[in-house]
PDB file of C-alpha atoms in Angstrom:
ATOM      1  CA  MET H 427      18.899  -2.962   7.654  1.00  0.00           C
ATOM      2  CA  PRO H 428      16.213  -4.860   7.832  1.00  0.00           C
ATOM      3  CA  THR H 429      13.709  -5.940   4.124  1.00  0.00           C
ATOM      4  CA  LEU H 430      10.529  -4.575   4.248  1.00  0.00           C
ATOM      5  CA  ILE H 431       7.540  -6.790   2.842  1.00  0.00           C
ATOM      6  CA  LEU H 432       4.608  -4.523   2.059  1.00  0.00           C
ATOM      7  CA  VAL H 433       1.659  -6.165   1.511  1.00  0.00           C
ATOM      8  CA  ARG H 434      -1.418  -4.093  -0.255  1.00  0.00           C
ATOM      9  CA  HIS H 435      -4.871  -5.351   1.755  1.00  0.00           C
ATOM     10  CA  GLY H 436      -6.877  -8.073  -0.415  1.00  0.00           C
ATOM     11  CA  ARG H 437      -9.779  -6.768  -2.698  1.00  0.00           C
ATOM     12  CA  SER H 438     -12.679  -4.488  -1.179  1.00  0.00           C
ATOM     13  CA  THR H 439     -15.875  -3.629  -0.544  1.00  0.00           C
ATOM     14  CA  ALA H 440     -15.048  -0.544  -1.762  1.00  0.00           C
ATOM     15  CA  ASN H 441     -12.820  -1.690  -4.295  1.00  0.00           C
ATOM     16  CA  THR H 442     -15.709  -3.713  -6.744  1.00  0.00           C
ATOM     17  CA  ALA H 443     -17.800  -0.953  -5.873  1.00  0.00           C
ATOM     18  CA  GLY H 444     -15.823   1.874  -7.660  1.00  0.00           C
ATOM     19  CA  LEU H 445     -15.797   3.964  -4.458  1.00  0.00           C
ATOM     20  CA  LEU H 446     -12.830   6.267  -3.413  1.00  0.00           C
ATOM     21  CA  ALA H 447     -12.786   4.678   0.554  1.00  0.00           C
ATOM     22  CA  GLY H 448     -10.355   6.474   2.699  1.00  0.00           C
ATOM     23  CA  TRP H 449     -10.687   6.150   6.129  1.00  0.00           C
ATOM     24  CA  THR H 450     -14.606   5.794   5.533  1.00  0.00           C
ATOM     25  CA  PRO H 451     -15.513   2.975   8.661  1.00  0.00           C
ATOM     26  CA  GLY H 452     -16.590  -0.508   7.546  1.00  0.00           C
ATOM     27  CA  VAL H 453     -14.950  -1.333   4.262  1.00  0.00           C
ATOM     28  CA  GLY H 454     -13.802  -4.904   4.783  1.00  0.00           C
ATOM     29  CA  LEU H 455     -12.753  -7.545   1.865  1.00  0.00           C
ATOM     30  CA  ASP H 456     -14.923  -8.879  -0.215  1.00  0.00           C
ATOM     31  CA  GLU H 457     -15.128 -12.578  -1.582  1.00  0.00           C
ATOM     32  CA  ARG H 458     -12.051 -12.544  -3.689  1.00  0.00           C
ATOM     33  CA  GLY H 459      -9.918 -10.463  -1.102  1.00  0.00           C
ATOM     34  CA  ALA H 460     -10.793 -12.655   1.888  1.00  0.00           C
ATOM     35  CA  ASP H 461      -9.444 -15.810  -0.504  1.00  0.00           C
ATOM     36  CA  GLN H 462      -6.727 -13.802  -1.822  1.00  0.00           C
ATOM     37  CA  ALA H 463      -6.139 -13.162   1.958  1.00  0.00           C
ATOM     38  CA  ALA H 464      -6.262 -16.977   2.891  1.00  0.00           C
ATOM     39  CA  ALA H 465      -3.670 -17.546   0.333  1.00  0.00           C
ATOM     40  CA  LEU H 466      -0.875 -15.391   1.886  1.00  0.00           C
ATOM     41  CA  PRO H 467       0.397 -17.092   4.834  1.00  0.00           C
ATOM     42  CA  GLY H 468       1.496 -19.835   1.792  1.00  0.00           C
ATOM     43  CA  ARG H 469       3.180 -17.348  -0.201  1.00  0.00           C
ATOM     44  CA  LEU H 470       4.756 -15.666   2.685  1.00  0.00           C
ATOM     45  CA  ALA H 471       5.519 -19.301   4.140  1.00  0.00           C
ATOM     46  CA  GLU H 472       9.961 -19.523   3.139  1.00  0.00           C
ATOM     47  CA  LEU H 473       9.759 -15.785   5.142  1.00  0.00           C
ATOM     48  CA  PRO H 474      11.366 -15.232   8.353  1.00  0.00           C
ATOM     49  CA  ILE H 475       8.789 -12.640   9.393  1.00  0.00           C
ATOM     50  CA  ALA H 476      10.043 -10.668  12.775  1.00  0.00           C
ATOM     51  CA  GLU H 477       7.292  -8.444  12.966  1.00  0.00           C
ATOM     52  CA  VAL H 478       3.462  -7.194  11.324  1.00  0.00           C
ATOM     53  CA  VAL H 479       2.912  -3.863  11.045  1.00  0.00           C
ATOM     54  CA  THR H 480      -0.319  -2.680   9.876  1.00  0.00           C
ATOM     55  CA  SER H 481      -2.648  -0.148   9.098  1.00  0.00           C
ATOM     56  CA  PRO H 482      -5.083   0.649  11.508  1.00  0.00           C
ATOM     57  CA  LEU H 483      -8.467   0.279   8.400  1.00  0.00           C
ATOM     58  CA  GLN H 484     -10.027  -2.340   8.572  1.00  0.00           C
ATOM     59  CA  ARG H 485      -9.512  -4.076   5.234  1.00  0.00           C
ATOM     60  CA  CYS H 486      -5.552  -4.817   6.152  1.00  0.00           C
ATOM     61  CA  GLN H 487      -6.732  -5.595   9.463  1.00  0.00           C
ATOM     62  CA  GLU H 488      -8.653  -8.788   7.806  1.00  0.00           C
ATOM     63  CA  THR H 489      -5.710  -9.048   4.864  1.00  0.00           C
ATOM     64  CA  VAL H 490      -3.146 -10.223   7.733  1.00  0.00           C
ATOM     65  CA  ARG H 491      -5.573 -12.033  10.056  1.00  0.00           C
ATOM     66  CA  PRO H 492      -5.058 -15.330   8.530  1.00  0.00           C
ATOM     67  CA  LEU H 493      -1.167 -15.072   8.328  1.00  0.00           C
ATOM     68  CA  LEU H 494      -1.099 -14.243  12.405  1.00  0.00           C
ATOM     69  CA  ASP H 495      -3.261 -16.819  12.629  1.00  0.00           C
ATOM     70  CA  ALA H 496      -1.023 -19.770  11.009  1.00  0.00           C
ATOM     71  CA  ARG H 497       2.218 -17.734  13.251  1.00  0.00           C
ATOM     72  CA  PRO H 498       0.664 -17.930  16.718  1.00  0.00           C
ATOM     73  CA  GLY H 499       4.095 -15.877  17.328  1.00  0.00           C
ATOM     74  CA  LEU H 500       3.776 -12.859  15.258  1.00  0.00           C
ATOM     75  CA  THR H 501       1.429  -9.911  16.860  1.00  0.00           C
ATOM     76  CA  ALA H 502      -0.039  -7.021  14.948  1.00  0.00           C
ATOM     77  CA  HIS H 503       1.644  -3.414  15.385  1.00  0.00           C
ATOM     78  CA  THR H 504      -0.920  -1.460  14.965  1.00  0.00           C
ATOM     79  CA  GLU H 505       0.647   2.010  12.833  1.00  0.00           C
ATOM     80  CA  GLU H 506      -1.195   4.726  11.938  1.00  0.00           C
ATOM     81  CA  ARG H 507       0.881   6.352   9.876  1.00  0.00           C
ATOM     82  CA  ILE H 508       0.900   4.291   6.726  1.00  0.00           C
ATOM     83  CA  GLY H 509      -2.995   4.500   7.496  1.00  0.00           C
ATOM     84  CA  GLU H 510      -4.641   5.144   4.249  1.00  0.00           C
ATOM     85  CA  CYS H 511      -4.510   8.959   2.415  1.00  0.00           C
ATOM     86  CA  HIS H 512      -7.188  10.984   4.041  1.00  0.00           C
ATOM     87  CA  TYR H 513      -9.138  11.828   0.768  1.00  0.00           C
ATOM     88  CA  GLY H 514     -11.384  14.217   3.011  1.00  0.00           C
ATOM     89  CA  ASP H 515     -14.097  15.235   1.263  1.00  0.00           C
ATOM     90  CA  TRP H 516     -13.589  12.596  -1.930  1.00  0.00           C
ATOM     91  CA  SER H 517     -13.678  10.045   0.506  1.00  0.00           C
ATOM     92  CA  GLY H 518     -16.635   7.668  -0.327  1.00  0.00           C
ATOM     93  CA  ARG H 519     -17.305   9.047  -3.867  1.00  0.00           C
ATOM     94  CA  LYS H 520     -17.347   6.971  -6.675  1.00  0.00           C
ATOM     95  CA  LEU H 521     -14.344   7.770  -8.317  1.00  0.00           C
ATOM     96  CA  ALA H 522     -16.448   7.594 -11.620  1.00  0.00           C
ATOM     97  CA  GLU H 523     -17.720  11.504 -10.721  1.00  0.00           C
ATOM     98  CA  LEU H 524     -14.273  12.109  -8.846  1.00  0.00           C
ATOM     99  CA  LYS H 525     -12.861  12.194 -12.612  1.00  0.00           C
ATOM    100  CA  ASP H 526     -14.431  15.399 -13.528  1.00  0.00           C
ATOM    101  CA  GLU H 527     -13.225  17.288 -11.174  1.00  0.00           C
ATOM    102  CA  PRO H 528     -10.673  19.342 -11.454  1.00  0.00           C
ATOM    103  CA  LEU H 529      -8.282  18.182  -8.796  1.00  0.00           C
ATOM    104  CA  MET H 530      -8.448  14.788 -10.105  1.00  0.00           C
ATOM    105  CA  GLU H 531      -6.192  16.199 -12.980  1.00  0.00           C
ATOM    106  CA  VAL H 532      -3.589  17.563 -10.586  1.00  0.00           C
ATOM    107  CA  VAL H 533      -3.672  14.051  -8.597  1.00  0.00           C
ATOM    108  CA  GLN H 534      -2.160  12.304 -11.694  1.00  0.00           C
ATOM    109  CA  ALA H 535      -0.067  14.696 -13.299  1.00  0.00           C
ATOM    110  CA  HIS H 536       1.125  16.995 -10.233  1.00  0.00           C
ATOM    111  CA  PRO H 537       0.757  14.606  -6.880  1.00  0.00           C
ATOM    112  CA  SER H 538       3.521  16.522  -4.847  1.00  0.00           C
ATOM    113  CA  ALA H 539       0.838  19.961  -5.596  1.00  0.00           C
ATOM    114  CA  ALA H 540      -2.063  17.670  -5.048  1.00  0.00           C
ATOM    115  CA  ALA H 541      -4.058  18.379  -1.608  1.00  0.00           C
ATOM    116  CA  PHE H 542      -8.131  16.953  -0.850  1.00  0.00           C
ATOM    117  CA  PRO H 543     -10.254  19.460   0.576  1.00  0.00           C
ATOM    118  CA  GLY H 544     -10.745  18.422   3.899  1.00  0.00           C
ATOM    119  CA  GLY H 545      -7.893  15.938   4.191  1.00  0.00           C
ATOM    120  CA  GLU H 546      -4.314  16.307   3.342  1.00  0.00           C
ATOM    121  CA  SER H 547      -2.006  16.133   1.126  1.00  0.00           C
ATOM    122  CA  MET H 548      -0.217  13.835  -1.003  1.00  0.00           C
ATOM    123  CA  ARG H 549       3.097  15.169  -0.115  1.00  0.00           C
ATOM    124  CA  ALA H 550       2.029  14.741   3.665  1.00  0.00           C
ATOM    125  CA  MET H 551       0.874  11.279   3.334  1.00  0.00           C
ATOM    126  CA  GLN H 552       4.676   9.941   1.431  1.00  0.00           C
ATOM    127  CA  ALA H 553       6.174  11.888   4.387  1.00  0.00           C
ATOM    128  CA  ARG H 554       4.333  10.403   7.138  1.00  0.00           C
ATOM    129  CA  ALA H 555       4.642   6.869   5.246  1.00  0.00           C
ATOM    130  CA  ALA H 556       7.969   7.131   4.530  1.00  0.00           C
ATOM    131  CA  GLU H 557       9.040   8.293   8.326  1.00  0.00           C
ATOM    132  CA  ALA H 558       7.342   5.781   9.786  1.00  0.00           C
ATOM    133  CA  VAL H 559       9.456   2.772   7.443  1.00  0.00           C
ATOM    134  CA  ARG H 560      12.804   5.053   8.885  1.00  0.00           C
ATOM    135  CA  GLU H 561      11.837   4.090  12.385  1.00  0.00           C
ATOM    136  CA  TRP H 562      10.623   0.450  11.861  1.00  0.00           C
ATOM    137  CA  ASN H 563      13.299  -0.057  10.462  1.00  0.00           C
ATOM    138  CA  ALA H 564      15.382   0.963  13.198  1.00  0.00           C
ATOM    139  CA  ARG H 565      13.351  -0.921  15.608  1.00  0.00           C
ATOM    140  CA  VAL H 566      13.539  -3.842  13.532  1.00  0.00           C
ATOM    141  CA  GLU H 567      16.973  -4.303  13.135  1.00  0.00           C
ATOM    142  CA  ARG H 568      17.791  -3.312  17.419  1.00  0.00           C
ATOM    143  CA  ASP H 569      15.267  -5.888  18.073  1.00  0.00           C
ATOM    144  CA  HIS H 570      16.048  -8.643  15.200  1.00  0.00           C
ATOM    145  CA  GLY H 571      19.445  -8.133  13.342  1.00  0.00           C
ATOM    146  CA  ALA H 572      20.186  -6.009  10.619  1.00  0.00           C
ATOM    147  CA  ASP H 573      19.387  -9.301   8.057  1.00  0.00           C
ATOM    148  CA  ALA H 574      15.569  -9.335   9.656  1.00  0.00           C
ATOM    149  CA  VAL H 575      12.245  -9.389   7.651  1.00  0.00           C
ATOM    150  CA  TYR H 576       8.995  -7.763   8.185  1.00  0.00           C
ATOM    151  CA  LEU H 577       5.989  -7.168   7.022  1.00  0.00           C
ATOM    152  CA  MET H 578       3.531  -3.849   6.036  1.00  0.00           C
ATOM    153  CA  CYS H 579       0.049  -3.978   5.273  1.00  0.00           C
ATOM    154  CA  SER H 580      -1.261  -0.948   3.848  1.00  0.00           C
ATOM    155  CA  HIS H 581      -3.019   0.815   0.841  1.00  0.00           C
ATOM    156  CA  GLY H 582      -2.255   1.740  -2.500  1.00  0.00           C
ATOM    157  CA  ASP H 583      -1.423   4.959  -2.731  1.00  0.00           C
ATOM    158  CA  ILE H 584       1.128   4.231   0.720  1.00  0.00           C
ATOM    159  CA  ILE H 585       3.139   1.621  -0.797  1.00  0.00           C
ATOM    160  CA  LYS H 586       3.263   3.543  -4.298  1.00  0.00           C
ATOM    161  CA  SER H 587       4.523   6.415  -2.380  1.00  0.00           C
ATOM    162  CA  LEU H 588       7.130   4.110  -0.498  1.00  0.00           C
ATOM    163  CA  VAL H 589       8.594   2.328  -3.890  1.00  0.00           C
ATOM    164  CA  ALA H 590       8.452   6.117  -5.306  1.00  0.00           C
ATOM    165  CA  ASP H 591      10.629   7.024  -1.848  1.00  0.00           C
ATOM    166  CA  ALA H 592      13.004   3.946  -2.554  1.00  0.00           C
ATOM    167  CA  LEU H 593      14.457   5.019  -5.666  1.00  0.00           C
ATOM    168  CA  GLY H 594      14.421   8.508  -5.621  1.00  0.00           C
ATOM    169  CA  LEU H 595      12.207   9.250  -7.917  1.00  0.00           C
ATOM    170  CA  HIS H 596       9.712  12.833  -7.331  1.00  0.00           C
ATOM    171  CA  LEU H 597       6.601  11.987  -6.116  1.00  0.00           C
ATOM    172  CA  ASP H 598       5.100  13.648  -8.889  1.00  0.00           C
ATOM    173  CA  LEU H 599       6.465  10.152 -10.743  1.00  0.00           C
ATOM    174  CA  PHE H 600       4.431   7.928  -8.503  1.00  0.00           C
ATOM    175  CA  GLN H 601       1.339   7.567 -10.634  1.00  0.00           C
ATOM    176  CA  ARG H 602       3.718   5.723 -13.267  1.00  0.00           C
ATOM    177  CA  ILE H 603       3.938   2.492 -10.313  1.00  0.00           C
ATOM    178  CA  SER H 604       0.708  -0.197  -9.931  1.00  0.00           C
ATOM    179  CA  VAL H 605       0.279  -2.146  -7.158  1.00  0.00           C
ATOM    180  CA  GLU H 606      -2.777  -4.664  -6.946  1.00  0.00           C
ATOM    181  CA  PRO H 607      -4.728  -5.712  -4.200  1.00  0.00           C
ATOM    182  CA  CYS H 608      -2.866  -8.397  -1.745  1.00  0.00           C
ATOM    183  CA  SER H 609       0.223  -7.871  -4.033  1.00  0.00           C
ATOM    184  CA  ILE H 610       3.859  -8.172  -2.743  1.00  0.00           C
ATOM    185  CA  THR H 611       6.453  -5.874  -3.319  1.00  0.00           C
ATOM    186  CA  ALA H 612      10.195  -5.928  -1.038  1.00  0.00           C
ATOM    187  CA  ILE H 613      12.539  -3.646  -0.433  1.00  0.00           C
ATOM    188  CA  ARG H 614      15.654  -4.264   1.389  1.00  0.00           C
ATOM    189  CA  TYR H 615      17.319  -1.288   2.586  1.00  0.00           C
ATOM    190  CA  THR H 616      21.256  -0.686   3.543  1.00  0.00           C
ATOM    191  CA  ARG H 617      23.241   1.743   5.183  1.00  0.00           C
ATOM    192  CA  LEU H 618      23.775   3.831   1.844  1.00  0.00           C
ATOM    193  CA  ARG H 619      20.512   3.065  -0.627  1.00  0.00           C
ATOM    194  CA  PRO H 620      17.140   0.957  -0.597  1.00  0.00           C
ATOM    195  CA  PHE H 621      16.916  -2.312  -3.070  1.00  0.00           C
ATOM    196  CA  LEU H 622      13.222  -2.548  -4.967  1.00  0.00           C
ATOM    197  CA  VAL H 623      13.339  -6.528  -4.811  1.00  0.00           C
ATOM    198  CA  ARG H 624       9.827  -7.269  -5.801  1.00  0.00           C
ATOM    199  CA  LEU H 625       7.120  -4.801  -7.163  1.00  0.00           C
ATOM    200  CA  GLY H 626       3.457  -5.622  -6.914  1.00  0.00           C
ATOM    201  CA  ASP H 627       4.041  -9.090  -7.319  1.00  0.00           C
ATOM    202  CA  THR H 628       0.966 -11.133  -7.335  1.00  0.00           C
ATOM    203  CA  GLY H 629       1.835 -14.346  -9.285  1.00  0.00           C
ATOM    204  CA  ASP H 630      -1.026 -13.879 -10.966  1.00  0.00           C
ATOM    205  CA  LEU H 631      -0.823 -12.613 -14.556  1.00  0.00           C
ATOM    206  CA  THR H 632      -4.403 -12.632 -15.218  1.00  0.00           C
ATOM    207  CA  SER H 633      -4.491  -8.369 -15.150  1.00  0.00           C
ATOM    208  CA  LEU H 634      -1.939  -8.682 -18.435  1.00  0.00           C
ATOM    209  CA  VAL H 635      -4.824 -10.362 -20.556  1.00  0.00           C
ATOM    210  CA  PRO H 636      -5.738  -7.365 -22.896  1.00  0.00           C
ATOM    211  CA  ARG H 637      -9.451  -6.804 -21.965  1.00  0.00           C
ATOM    212  CA  ALA H 638     -12.680  -6.003 -23.336  1.00  0.00           C
ATOM    213  CA  GLU H 639     -12.464  -2.016 -22.058  1.00  0.00           C
ATOM    214  CA  PRO H 640      -8.269  -0.599 -21.572  1.00  0.00           C
ATOM    215  CA  PRO H 641      -8.066   0.445 -18.911  1.00  0.00           C
ATOM    216  CA  GLY H 642      -7.385   4.227 -19.644  1.00  0.00           C
ATOM    217  CA  ASP H 643      -4.396   6.316 -19.172  1.00  0.00           C
ATOM    218  CA  ASP H 644      -5.291   7.339 -15.513  1.00  0.00           C
ATOM    219  CA  ALA H 645      -3.952   6.020 -12.406  1.00  0.00           C
ATOM    220  CA  PRO H 646      -6.381   4.655 -10.245  1.00  0.00           C
ATOM    221  CA  VAL H 647      -6.648   6.913  -7.272  1.00  0.00           C
ATOM    222  CA  GLY H 648      -6.507   4.410  -3.965  1.00  0.00           C
ATOM    223  CA  GLY H 649      -5.184   1.681  -6.169  1.00  0.00           C
ATOM    224  CA  GLY H 650      -7.759   0.019  -8.087  1.00  0.00           C
ATOM    225  CA  ALA H 651      -9.394  -2.860  -8.085  1.00  0.00           C
ATOM    226  CA  GLY H 652      -7.370  -5.289  -9.525  1.00  0.00           C
ATOM    227  CA  ALA H 653      -7.702  -8.085 -12.478  1.00  0.00           C
ATOM    228  CA  PRO H 654     -11.545  -8.552 -13.283  1.00  0.00           C
TER     229      PRO H 654
END
């Protein structure tokens, strides 16, 4: 079965503003995010990418654009099921405000029970994304062979949930996973089991430098803004 390259979108204007974007329209890459996207073709230069699949949201579409420009033979397939979690009434709100919501404790400690008001549950988010990956695995293998490599550009919580699925982790443990903006995660699927071969690889270790204000114990909903 194929190898899946999961790319989280580059840093967005919502990331730097401390907002939970969700499906809010008009959220694109900030200047750093655009630079991250521009570097993506070089980072992936050695990989024979057979297909590109992307979330319909602007920040993902902008992230894959330099790669598509560098490889004119590739076209992007839009896949709704790997779009961001539907955060409902939380969408567009400041994360600093949301941390005091009682639901946030559930999102952090028991995400399989978390359902966003006016949105979807995290359990449903993982199910739709995992279903999309399995269908694309079959399609890519059929069209390009069992050793094919393909790319999906998606969002922090989606990618974390797919990593948890690949590792056989309960969704309640997925907040222990971290994927920064424009990081690369690779999962090689086989008939019997997936293998996680890269996780959140940016080629940049600055996020490990101690900060004046430690990042805290909670996982950033939506994935966070990455290294400062």
